[in-house]
């Protein structure tokens, strides 16, 4: 009898495999949507390539070489809607460059050293709405052609050398919604400068990074804006006095990391009493004499952002701020939650104390006066509590979203969030916590829909950990670990019958029992990426249809043919960064994969790992011939010939032996 190893070797020779990679010719431009959207950036092009279809509507053509734009440059592409020409070294834009592009809506000329734009250079588009002239060397607004801009809604002029915002008399500004002058050389605003903007309504006007030193009295009188941005201005009292009798929904007065903090005084905010504003951002400012009087002119505010204001506490006795709905106190230096004087803001719906620079003590009942609070963010604040969270969240019965992520260890009571029965979103990511009672800490959260428990070092063996979450739709368990690297038939997920999105990436999983997800019939999104799962783990999803399945970066070599029906019934699949075998042992999957490429994302990174000759080749480019080759036929004939001879000699030997013993 032939030895097993020898027979295997012979069969391998007989059924020898012929492998070759089929590479497709890459287009010069990247197709994002067939016949519609293309990216031709950074290809060294000096014109529109012939391969680009005439039906192109969205074209990203930046970082090429087009020193001159003429009416023949894009003449074929008459359907263009969006055209990005960022940093194409454009100097000249000639007459009627876009005369045939009637649908053109957006032109981006950012980063081009413009020398000349003809007065009729923008003629043609019937509804040009967005024009980007950022960093183009413009020093005077008269440089911009004014013809055919009647429908212009946004004009971006940042990072130029503009010192005056005075438009030419015939420049159409009536439909402008966004006018961006950030990082120019504008230091003074006069009434004459702003006269051209009188016909605009709800304009967002950006002077960020200009350091306004003076505003003529009455320049903004009776004007209404959507937003005003004076970020980086050193003398805020000049701005607030200049804005008297104006109206704006949002006023941005913040500073930046690379600018020196100015010590503001309470008196500087007196100008707010003479204007109407709903939202103010004072990011990275410092009020040296903060007191209850500082907020005297803040009574109309609905939103206030005091991020990085070096605040140790907010003064008690602040009056009249019943309209405030949102308060941001991120990156300050509070020691205890009670130091924010929450009672001064009884109508607050949204409170953020994120990234506190000192260990934040939650105290007891510090927020109980905020009975209407709906959103609370206490993340990144070194919070530590051994007995959380009912006392700390007392009377927050309307709270819908709570973020306690990136904090120190928390001891959660049974029904730890009993004071917040209306929670819909809870984030505990990267906060290690442990349960102090026999019941689930989430027992009473019957309408919770989103729960983030990523990287919490959970005790996943506790099957009752998630009990009570009857309406949970989205669960993130990324970075947690399961016993022996396996999700068994009985597990902590079984009670989550409403779950739609399940994230189990980076959990060091080795296997999943076929019945593990059997009770999760509503799943539509399953992320099992960055584990060590084999192909047979797909069997756990056989009862699901139409889901998004991410199994990228696992240990999948071969996917058995009996699992292909399970994959066939899913909508989107990611198998990138797996060590896939491109041999005949995987031929059924490879064939099916190439027939169903539309189902897969990450195809560029779905590559062969074996055999070595095909390592790194995209799976879609591999062609296998798994029949019997000429060499295989030769060896098969030889093999059968040897077997026949062996049989003949065996029969003769047996007959001779038989007659000798008669």
XYZ file of C-alpha atoms in Angstrom:
662
model
C 0.000 0.000 0.000
C 1.309 3.448 -0.902
C 2.387 5.616 2.043
C -0.038 8.508 2.879
C 2.560 11.245 2.288
C 3.497 9.791 -1.083
C -0.113 9.587 -2.223
C -0.774 13.189 -1.145
C 2.271 14.334 -3.067
C 1.155 12.465 -6.171
C -2.358 13.948 -5.977
C -0.875 17.398 -5.576
C 1.113 16.832 -8.744
C -1.864 15.359 -10.601
C -4.185 18.213 -9.677
C -1.522 20.846 -10.079
C -2.651 24.475 -9.927
C -1.934 27.171 -12.444
C -2.102 30.648 -10.853
C -1.706 34.072 -12.388
C -2.629 37.606 -11.433
C -4.763 39.633 -13.760
C -4.149 43.298 -13.248
C -6.479 45.891 -14.617
C -5.299 49.050 -16.245
C -5.800 51.870 -13.739
C -7.504 54.971 -15.029
C -5.564 58.186 -14.754
C -8.364 59.742 -12.715
C -10.101 58.004 -9.832
C -13.750 57.302 -10.471
C -15.898 57.976 -7.420
C -19.241 57.637 -9.152
C -19.517 56.212 -12.634
C -19.774 58.864 -15.384
C -20.383 61.534 -12.741
C -17.691 62.139 -10.106
C -13.916 62.002 -10.630
C -10.743 62.857 -8.731
C -7.822 63.885 -10.966
C -5.732 65.560 -8.246
C -1.944 65.660 -8.221
C -1.397 63.855 -11.524
C 0.737 66.500 -13.236
C -1.992 67.140 -15.808
C -1.893 70.121 -18.148
C -5.398 69.616 -19.478
C -8.500 67.477 -19.231
C -7.623 63.839 -20.040
C -9.497 62.200 -22.908
C -10.574 59.355 -20.596
C -12.786 61.726 -18.602
C -16.394 61.319 -19.838
C -18.371 64.307 -21.115
C -21.045 63.575 -18.488
C -18.745 64.478 -15.559
C -20.526 66.709 -13.033
C -18.170 66.773 -10.046
C -14.467 67.170 -10.763
C -11.582 67.488 -8.295
C -8.675 68.691 -10.426
C -6.386 70.280 -7.831
C -2.584 70.175 -7.715
C -2.101 70.013 -11.475
C -0.592 72.583 -13.884
C -2.989 75.013 -15.561
C -1.310 78.432 -15.651
C -4.020 79.819 -17.923
C -7.768 79.132 -17.985
C -9.523 79.718 -21.296
C -12.920 78.917 -22.748
C -11.456 75.759 -24.293
C -9.935 74.348 -21.089
C -13.040 72.471 -19.936
C -15.127 72.862 -23.097
C -16.118 69.154 -23.259
C -17.432 68.993 -19.709
C -20.613 70.996 -20.198
C -22.434 69.214 -17.345
C -20.030 70.375 -14.621
C -21.665 71.343 -11.332
C -18.615 71.378 -9.028
C -15.068 72.238 -10.121
C -12.088 72.235 -7.736
C -8.897 73.772 -9.159
C -6.953 74.117 -5.899
C -3.245 74.914 -6.382
C -3.073 74.504 -10.141
C -0.642 77.442 -10.487
C -3.313 79.470 -12.275
C -2.235 83.046 -13.106
C -4.746 84.057 -15.772
C -8.494 83.478 -16.047
C -9.551 84.729 -19.490
C -12.838 85.948 -20.912
C -15.771 83.536 -21.002
C -13.783 80.671 -19.462
C -16.995 79.017 -18.235
C -19.399 80.241 -20.920
C -20.593 76.698 -21.773
C -21.011 75.533 -18.167
C -24.560 76.605 -17.419
C -24.996 74.219 -14.475
C -21.768 75.141 -12.703
C -22.576 75.831 -9.065
C -19.187 75.883 -7.295
C -15.734 77.055 -8.393
C -12.724 76.524 -6.135
C -9.600 78.540 -7.031
C -7.886 78.211 -3.646
C -4.097 78.563 -3.550
C -3.612 79.917 -7.080
C -1.392 83.008 -7.571
C -3.949 84.948 -9.611
C -2.656 87.870 -11.653
C -5.698 88.562 -13.784
C -9.394 87.655 -13.921
C -11.321 89.021 -16.887
C -14.555 90.819 -16.094
C -16.480 88.161 -18.059
C -14.417 85.202 -16.822
C -17.265 83.913 -14.648
C -19.985 84.374 -17.255
C -21.905 81.289 -18.334
C -23.158 79.536 -15.175
C -26.827 80.327 -14.617
C -26.624 79.831 -10.863
C -23.059 80.219 -9.571
C -23.507 80.065 -5.796
C -20.117 79.301 -4.226
C -16.783 80.927 -5.091
C -13.524 80.129 -3.292
C -10.671 82.626 -3.742
C -8.700 81.683 -0.628
C -4.966 82.374 -0.669
C -4.931 83.825 -4.176
C -2.963 86.999 -3.447
C -5.959 89.348 -3.670
C -5.406 92.734 -2.015
C -8.427 94.631 -3.327
C -12.032 93.517 -3.800
C -12.154 95.291 -7.166
C -10.008 92.414 -8.493
C -13.030 90.083 -8.334
C -15.178 90.165 -11.495
C -18.707 91.192 -10.577
C -20.555 89.991 -13.665
C -22.844 86.973 -13.307
C -22.625 86.814 -9.486
C -26.260 87.735 -8.804
C -26.939 84.301 -7.281
C -23.731 84.099 -5.249
C -24.405 82.751 -1.737
C -20.903 82.199 -0.352
C -17.641 84.010 -1.065
C -14.447 82.794 0.613
C -11.546 85.274 0.610
C -9.436 84.022 3.503
C -5.639 84.236 3.779
C -5.189 87.105 1.315
C -3.866 90.681 1.676
C -7.196 92.486 1.881
C -7.203 95.572 4.114
C -10.644 96.980 3.265
C -13.969 95.192 2.811
C -15.347 97.928 0.569
C -16.952 96.305 -2.475
C -17.305 98.020 -5.858
C -20.667 99.773 -6.225
C -22.030 97.287 -8.750
C -20.979 94.155 -6.857
C -24.062 91.954 -6.207
C -24.187 91.046 -2.502
C -27.935 90.721 -1.987
C -27.968 86.892 -1.877
C -24.776 86.380 0.123
C -25.127 84.054 3.120
C -21.426 83.491 3.853
C -18.670 86.108 3.508
C -15.309 84.944 4.795
C -12.401 87.387 5.304
C -10.437 85.375 7.853
C -6.670 85.870 8.134
C -6.413 89.056 6.085
C -5.070 92.498 7.053
C -8.340 94.174 8.034
C -7.934 96.390 11.106
C -10.678 98.991 10.722
C -14.337 98.745 9.729
C -16.197 101.839 8.584
C -19.852 102.523 7.851
C -18.977 102.957 4.180
C -17.287 99.529 4.124
C -20.441 97.851 5.378
C -22.889 99.769 3.221
C -22.645 97.168 0.439
C -23.963 94.545 2.858
C -27.182 96.394 3.720
C -29.286 94.226 1.411
C -28.031 90.939 2.836
C -30.098 89.005 5.368
C -28.829 86.464 7.906
C -25.254 86.815 6.662
C -22.413 84.882 8.323
C -19.492 87.332 8.375
C -16.032 86.082 9.337
C -13.202 88.422 10.431
C -11.339 85.725 12.321
C -7.594 86.387 12.600
C -7.705 90.067 11.517
C -7.236 91.755 14.930
C -9.793 94.509 14.472
C -8.492 97.673 16.180
C -11.371 100.034 15.393
C -15.019 100.096 14.284
C -16.749 103.324 13.310
C -19.651 104.133 15.630
C -22.920 103.012 14.082
C -21.262 100.897 11.387
C -23.320 97.853 12.413
C -26.441 99.769 13.470
C -29.706 97.941 12.707
C -27.922 95.183 10.799
C -28.978 91.555 11.270
C -26.509 88.675 10.972
C -26.590 84.914 11.268
C -23.120 84.905 12.795
C -20.193 87.252 13.412
C -16.672 85.970 14.010
C -14.022 88.273 15.509
C -11.783 85.488 16.783
C -8.218 86.510 17.562
C -9.108 90.170 18.171
C -7.034 91.429 21.083
C -9.248 94.332 22.161
C -12.747 92.937 22.573
C -14.125 96.170 24.018
C -13.594 97.796 20.581
C -15.649 95.045 18.937
C -18.479 95.073 21.464
C -18.812 98.877 21.325
C -18.758 98.796 17.528
C -21.561 96.231 17.398
C -24.065 98.408 19.274
C -27.652 98.204 18.013
C -26.915 95.160 15.855
C -28.470 91.705 15.941
C -26.730 88.379 15.509
C -27.598 84.839 16.383
C -23.975 83.849 17.049
C -20.966 85.926 18.145
C -17.507 84.299 18.195
C -14.957 86.176 20.326
C -12.572 83.353 21.159
C -8.784 83.242 21.092
C -6.275 80.518 20.146
C -3.406 78.493 21.559
C -0.777 80.462 19.638
C -1.997 83.872 20.847
C -1.372 85.467 24.220
C -4.322 85.500 26.591
C -5.742 88.942 27.204
C -7.029 89.718 30.669
C -10.639 90.742 30.120
C -12.540 92.846 32.614
C -16.228 92.733 33.395
C -16.638 96.299 32.086
C -15.620 95.162 28.586
C -18.894 93.255 28.274
C -21.099 96.309 28.833
C -21.466 96.638 25.047
C -23.512 93.426 25.043
C -26.351 95.333 26.710
C -26.684 97.441 23.533
C -26.997 94.554 21.067
C -29.073 91.438 20.559
C -27.193 88.108 20.553
C -28.249 84.530 21.285
C -24.901 82.684 21.404
C -21.412 83.807 22.487
C -18.125 81.914 22.314
C -15.312 83.200 24.573
C -12.962 80.249 24.079
C -9.536 80.680 25.680
C -10.212 84.100 27.142
C -9.492 85.090 30.748
C -11.765 87.313 32.813
C -9.598 88.658 35.624
C -12.345 90.091 37.858
C -15.136 87.610 37.247
C -18.166 88.148 39.488
C -21.925 87.980 39.248
C -21.811 91.483 37.710
C -19.761 90.114 34.783
C -22.918 88.420 33.495
C -25.121 91.532 33.763
C -25.451 91.844 29.968
C -25.647 88.098 29.295
C -29.327 87.788 30.187
C -30.552 87.284 26.587
C -28.093 84.506 25.856
C -29.252 81.011 24.948
C -25.738 79.569 24.528
C -22.478 80.461 26.295
C -19.072 78.860 25.660
C -16.406 79.507 28.305
C -13.957 76.803 27.203
C -10.415 77.186 28.642
C -11.213 80.352 30.613
C -9.054 79.298 33.617
C -12.224 79.101 35.691
C -11.966 77.680 39.212
C -15.599 78.492 39.928
C -18.546 80.463 38.641
C -19.699 83.122 41.084
C -22.876 82.575 43.024
C -25.647 85.105 42.733
C -25.697 85.311 38.922
C -29.139 86.642 38.041
C -31.350 86.849 35.000
C -29.899 83.973 32.955
C -33.137 82.038 32.695
C -32.916 81.995 28.875
C -29.622 80.067 28.809
C -30.102 76.631 27.255
C -26.494 75.531 26.623
C -23.389 76.093 28.777
C -19.894 74.883 27.808
C -17.252 74.869 30.563
C -14.669 72.577 28.990
C -10.950 72.594 29.895
C -11.237 74.608 33.101
C -9.919 73.943 36.628
C -12.936 73.099 38.792
C -12.361 70.890 41.818
C -16.010 70.026 42.397
C -19.115 70.017 40.254
C -20.910 72.289 42.722
C -18.493 75.112 41.830
C -20.337 75.818 38.578
C -23.278 77.369 40.490
C -25.787 75.363 38.487
C -28.765 76.998 40.216
C -28.019 80.218 38.299
C -29.023 78.521 35.036
C -32.405 76.896 35.773
C -33.433 76.442 32.107
C -30.253 74.651 31.028
C -30.751 71.768 28.579
C -27.120 71.067 27.620
C -24.102 71.176 29.972
C -20.536 70.246 29.014
C -17.613 70.057 31.458
C -15.258 68.072 29.275
C -11.499 67.786 29.802
C -11.382 69.440 33.228
C -7.717 69.967 34.123
C -8.155 68.846 37.726
C -9.693 65.740 39.252
C -13.389 66.557 39.272
C -15.422 65.536 42.320
C -19.067 64.977 41.375
C -20.241 65.889 44.873
C -23.843 65.237 45.854
C -26.831 66.855 44.191
C -24.734 69.618 42.587
C -26.989 69.645 39.529
C -30.343 69.000 41.174
C -31.661 72.455 40.225
C -31.212 71.593 36.542
C -34.369 69.539 36.380
C -34.777 70.201 32.621
C -31.243 69.114 31.698
C -31.202 66.756 28.689
C -27.519 66.418 27.797
C -24.530 66.156 30.180
C -20.899 65.650 29.119
C -18.410 64.950 31.939
C -15.822 63.065 29.862
C -12.015 63.321 30.183
C -12.276 64.847 33.662
C -10.530 62.274 35.922
C -13.797 61.578 37.736
C -13.574 58.788 40.295
C -16.469 57.559 42.420
C -16.845 54.412 44.456
C -20.636 54.705 44.763
C -22.169 56.052 41.556
C -24.408 57.547 40.268
C -27.841 58.263 41.804
C -26.716 60.765 44.434
C -24.543 62.614 41.939
C -27.308 62.802 39.310
C -30.134 63.602 41.680
C -33.281 65.089 40.127
C -32.060 64.812 36.514
C -35.168 62.944 35.447
C -35.206 64.509 31.949
C -31.598 63.609 31.102
C -31.384 61.911 27.690
C -27.639 61.734 27.037
C -24.809 61.182 29.536
C -21.095 60.992 28.736
C -18.780 59.661 31.460
C -16.092 58.336 29.114
C -12.329 58.535 29.707
C -12.568 58.810 33.479
C -11.146 56.963 36.472
C -12.743 53.764 37.893
C -16.395 53.992 38.876
C -18.299 51.724 41.239
C -21.822 51.393 39.835
C -24.713 50.584 42.125
C -27.556 48.301 41.134
C -29.799 50.554 39.037
C -27.005 53.148 39.091
C -29.006 55.482 36.835
C -32.348 55.303 38.593
C -32.480 59.129 38.728
C -32.261 59.265 34.892
C -34.935 56.878 33.594
C -35.211 58.748 30.268
C -31.625 58.160 29.174
C -31.372 57.347 25.470
C -27.570 57.519 25.135
C -24.878 56.513 27.651
C -21.127 56.647 26.982
C -18.736 54.923 29.398
C -15.912 54.277 26.911
C -12.413 53.892 28.417
C -13.833 54.192 31.938
C -13.267 51.087 33.984
C -16.270 50.279 36.124
C -17.465 47.492 38.332
C -20.882 46.494 39.641
C -21.457 46.836 43.382
C -24.744 44.929 43.588
C -26.355 41.732 42.325
C -28.482 43.482 39.687
C -27.505 45.154 36.429
C -26.562 48.848 36.781
C -28.753 49.471 33.713
C -31.816 47.714 35.096
C -34.193 50.678 34.795
C -32.986 52.132 31.468
C -35.871 50.779 29.445
C -35.609 53.354 26.623
C -31.807 53.475 26.333
C -30.910 53.121 22.645
C -27.135 53.735 22.464
C -24.577 52.300 24.906
C -20.820 52.670 24.486
C -18.858 50.301 26.732
C -15.696 50.134 24.627
C -12.404 49.432 26.434
C -14.055 49.165 29.855
C -12.458 45.834 30.906
C -15.937 44.385 31.412
C -16.711 41.142 33.174
C -18.242 39.642 30.038
C -18.875 36.342 31.825
C -21.693 38.055 33.791
C -24.725 37.095 31.702
C -26.948 39.549 33.607
C -24.736 42.598 33.043
C -26.984 44.101 30.355
C -30.343 43.012 31.743
C -33.099 45.603 31.437
C -31.995 47.200 28.160
C -35.090 46.135 26.277
C -34.899 48.912 23.643
C -31.130 49.037 23.090
C -30.304 49.534 19.392
C -26.549 50.291 19.360
C -23.966 48.529 21.545
C -20.212 49.120 21.371
C -18.086 46.512 23.178
C -14.862 47.239 21.302
C -11.683 46.349 23.182
C -13.304 44.138 25.818
C -12.309 40.490 26.210
C -14.310 37.286 26.423
C -13.323 34.205 28.378
C -11.041 31.951 26.325
C -11.508 34.311 23.374
C -14.911 32.822 22.611
C -18.535 33.991 22.614
C -20.525 31.008 23.826
C -24.119 30.032 23.181
C -25.175 31.590 26.490
C -23.764 35.109 26.778
C -24.511 38.634 28.001
C -26.028 39.643 24.621
C -28.989 37.281 24.670
C -31.449 39.700 26.290
C -30.840 42.491 23.737
C -33.561 41.498 21.285
C -33.898 45.025 19.801
C -30.204 45.375 19.002
C -29.433 46.633 15.486
C -25.746 47.635 15.667
C -23.157 45.482 17.449
C -19.467 46.393 17.601
C -17.093 43.686 18.805
C -13.867 44.831 17.166
C -10.475 44.365 18.868
C -11.848 41.845 21.394
C -9.198 39.145 20.737
C -11.948 36.773 19.645
C -10.943 33.317 18.415
C -14.369 31.807 17.846
C -18.118 32.442 18.026
C -20.634 29.736 18.767
C -23.122 29.147 15.974
C -26.017 29.981 18.327
C -24.365 33.006 20.010
C -26.414 35.644 18.143
C -29.547 33.573 17.649
C -31.763 35.913 19.719
C -30.464 39.036 17.929
C -32.789 38.862 14.953
C -32.842 42.625 14.255
C -29.113 43.112 13.697
C -28.259 45.234 10.655
C -24.611 46.118 11.399
C -22.011 43.737 12.870
C -18.380 44.792 13.328
C -16.039 41.900 14.146
C -12.872 43.503 12.766
C -9.400 43.229 14.307
C -9.921 39.874 15.987
C -8.477 36.412 15.317
C -11.575 34.773 13.885
C -11.466 32.025 11.265
C -13.830 31.688 8.318
C -16.178 29.281 10.109
C -17.224 32.082 12.503
C -19.427 33.392 9.708
C -21.824 30.548 10.531
C -22.991 32.495 13.600
C -24.655 34.971 11.205
C -26.553 32.452 9.083
C -29.945 33.589 10.441
C -29.334 37.245 9.469
C -30.045 38.968 6.156
C -29.135 42.328 4.621
C -26.562 43.288 7.251
C -23.342 45.253 7.047
C -20.625 42.786 8.076
C -17.096 43.908 8.910
C -14.607 41.077 9.416
C -11.509 43.008 8.361
C -8.150 42.175 9.914
C -8.993 38.715 11.233
C -7.343 35.345 10.616
C -9.476 34.149 7.719
C -7.619 31.903 5.266
C -10.394 29.883 3.655
C -14.155 30.360 3.542
C -15.891 26.988 3.062
C -18.398 26.798 0.226
C -21.279 25.944 2.568
C -20.946 29.446 4.113
C -21.335 31.300 0.824
C -25.164 31.405 1.114
C -24.725 33.243 4.435
C -22.498 35.842 2.780
C -24.798 36.073 -0.237
C -27.685 37.294 1.862
C -25.730 40.241 3.354
C -25.684 43.756 1.879
C -22.085 44.894 2.500
C -19.034 42.864 3.545
C -15.489 43.844 4.469
C -12.853 41.103 4.433
C -9.807 43.329 3.916
C -6.492 42.657 5.669
C -7.142 38.927 6.102
C -4.473 36.319 5.162
C -6.589 34.812 2.399
C -5.531 31.677 0.550
C -5.557 32.057 -3.227
C -5.340 28.340 -3.918
C -7.788 25.761 -5.184
C -8.834 25.036 -1.600
C -10.546 28.457 -1.710
C -11.659 28.447 -5.342
C -15.398 28.481 -4.597
C -15.104 31.595 -2.447
C -12.770 33.387 -4.882
C -15.119 32.727 -7.779
C -18.112 33.928 -5.765
C -16.171 37.000 -4.550
C -15.377 38.115 -8.103
C -19.018 37.662 -9.104
C -20.213 39.779 -6.146
C -17.667 42.608 -5.970
C -20.472 45.131 -5.502
C -21.087 43.680 -2.034
C -17.562 44.321 -0.801
C -15.874 47.369 0.649
C -12.127 47.579 1.144
C -11.523 45.623 -2.067
C -8.192 47.383 -2.604
C -6.935 45.794 0.630
C -8.537 42.378 0.150
C -5.436 40.520 -0.992
C -3.843 37.104 -1.173
C -1.449 35.907 1.509
C -0.804 32.454 0.007
C 0.786 31.060 -2.100
C 3.925 33.240 -1.938
C 3.791 33.858 -5.696
C 0.478 35.690 -5.290
C 1.123 37.418 -1.971
C -0.162 41.007 -2.071
C -2.220 40.535 -5.235
C -5.797 41.808 -5.030
C -8.301 38.985 -4.810
C -10.277 40.462 -7.691
C -7.220 40.207 -9.950
C -6.481 36.518 -9.343
C -7.349 33.823 -11.852
C -7.066 30.200 -10.809
C -7.079 27.166 -13.063
C -7.992 24.253 -10.840
C -8.588 21.562 -13.485
C -6.074 18.873 -14.513
C -3.162 20.336 -16.465
C -1.155 18.586 -19.229
C 1.504 17.730 -16.665
C -1.192 16.408 -14.381
C -2.623 14.205 -17.145
C 0.832 12.775 -17.818
C 1.360 11.855 -14.199
C -2.179 10.481 -13.951
C -1.523 8.146 -16.924
C 1.751 7.038 -15.377
C 0.020 6.494 -12.045
C -2.776 4.409 -13.605
C -0.243 2.413 -15.657
C 1.713 1.556 -12.511
C -1.476 0.599 -10.690
C -2.491 -1.658 -13.612
C 0.903 -3.401 -13.638
C 0.725 -3.788 -9.875
C -2.724 -5.387 -10.161
C -1.616 -7.779 -12.922
C 1.393 -8.948 -10.941
C -0.766 -9.265 -7.835
C -3.319 -11.444 -9.662
C -0.580 -13.628 -11.178
C 1.060 -13.986 -7.785
C -2.230 -14.972 -6.138
C -3.053 -17.522 -8.880
C 0.424 -19.089 -8.693
C 0.176 -19.301 -4.935
C -3.277 -20.887 -5.182
C -2.219 -23.638 -7.634
C 0.877 -24.408 -5.609
C -1.291 -25.176 -2.567
C -3.963 -27.346 -4.252
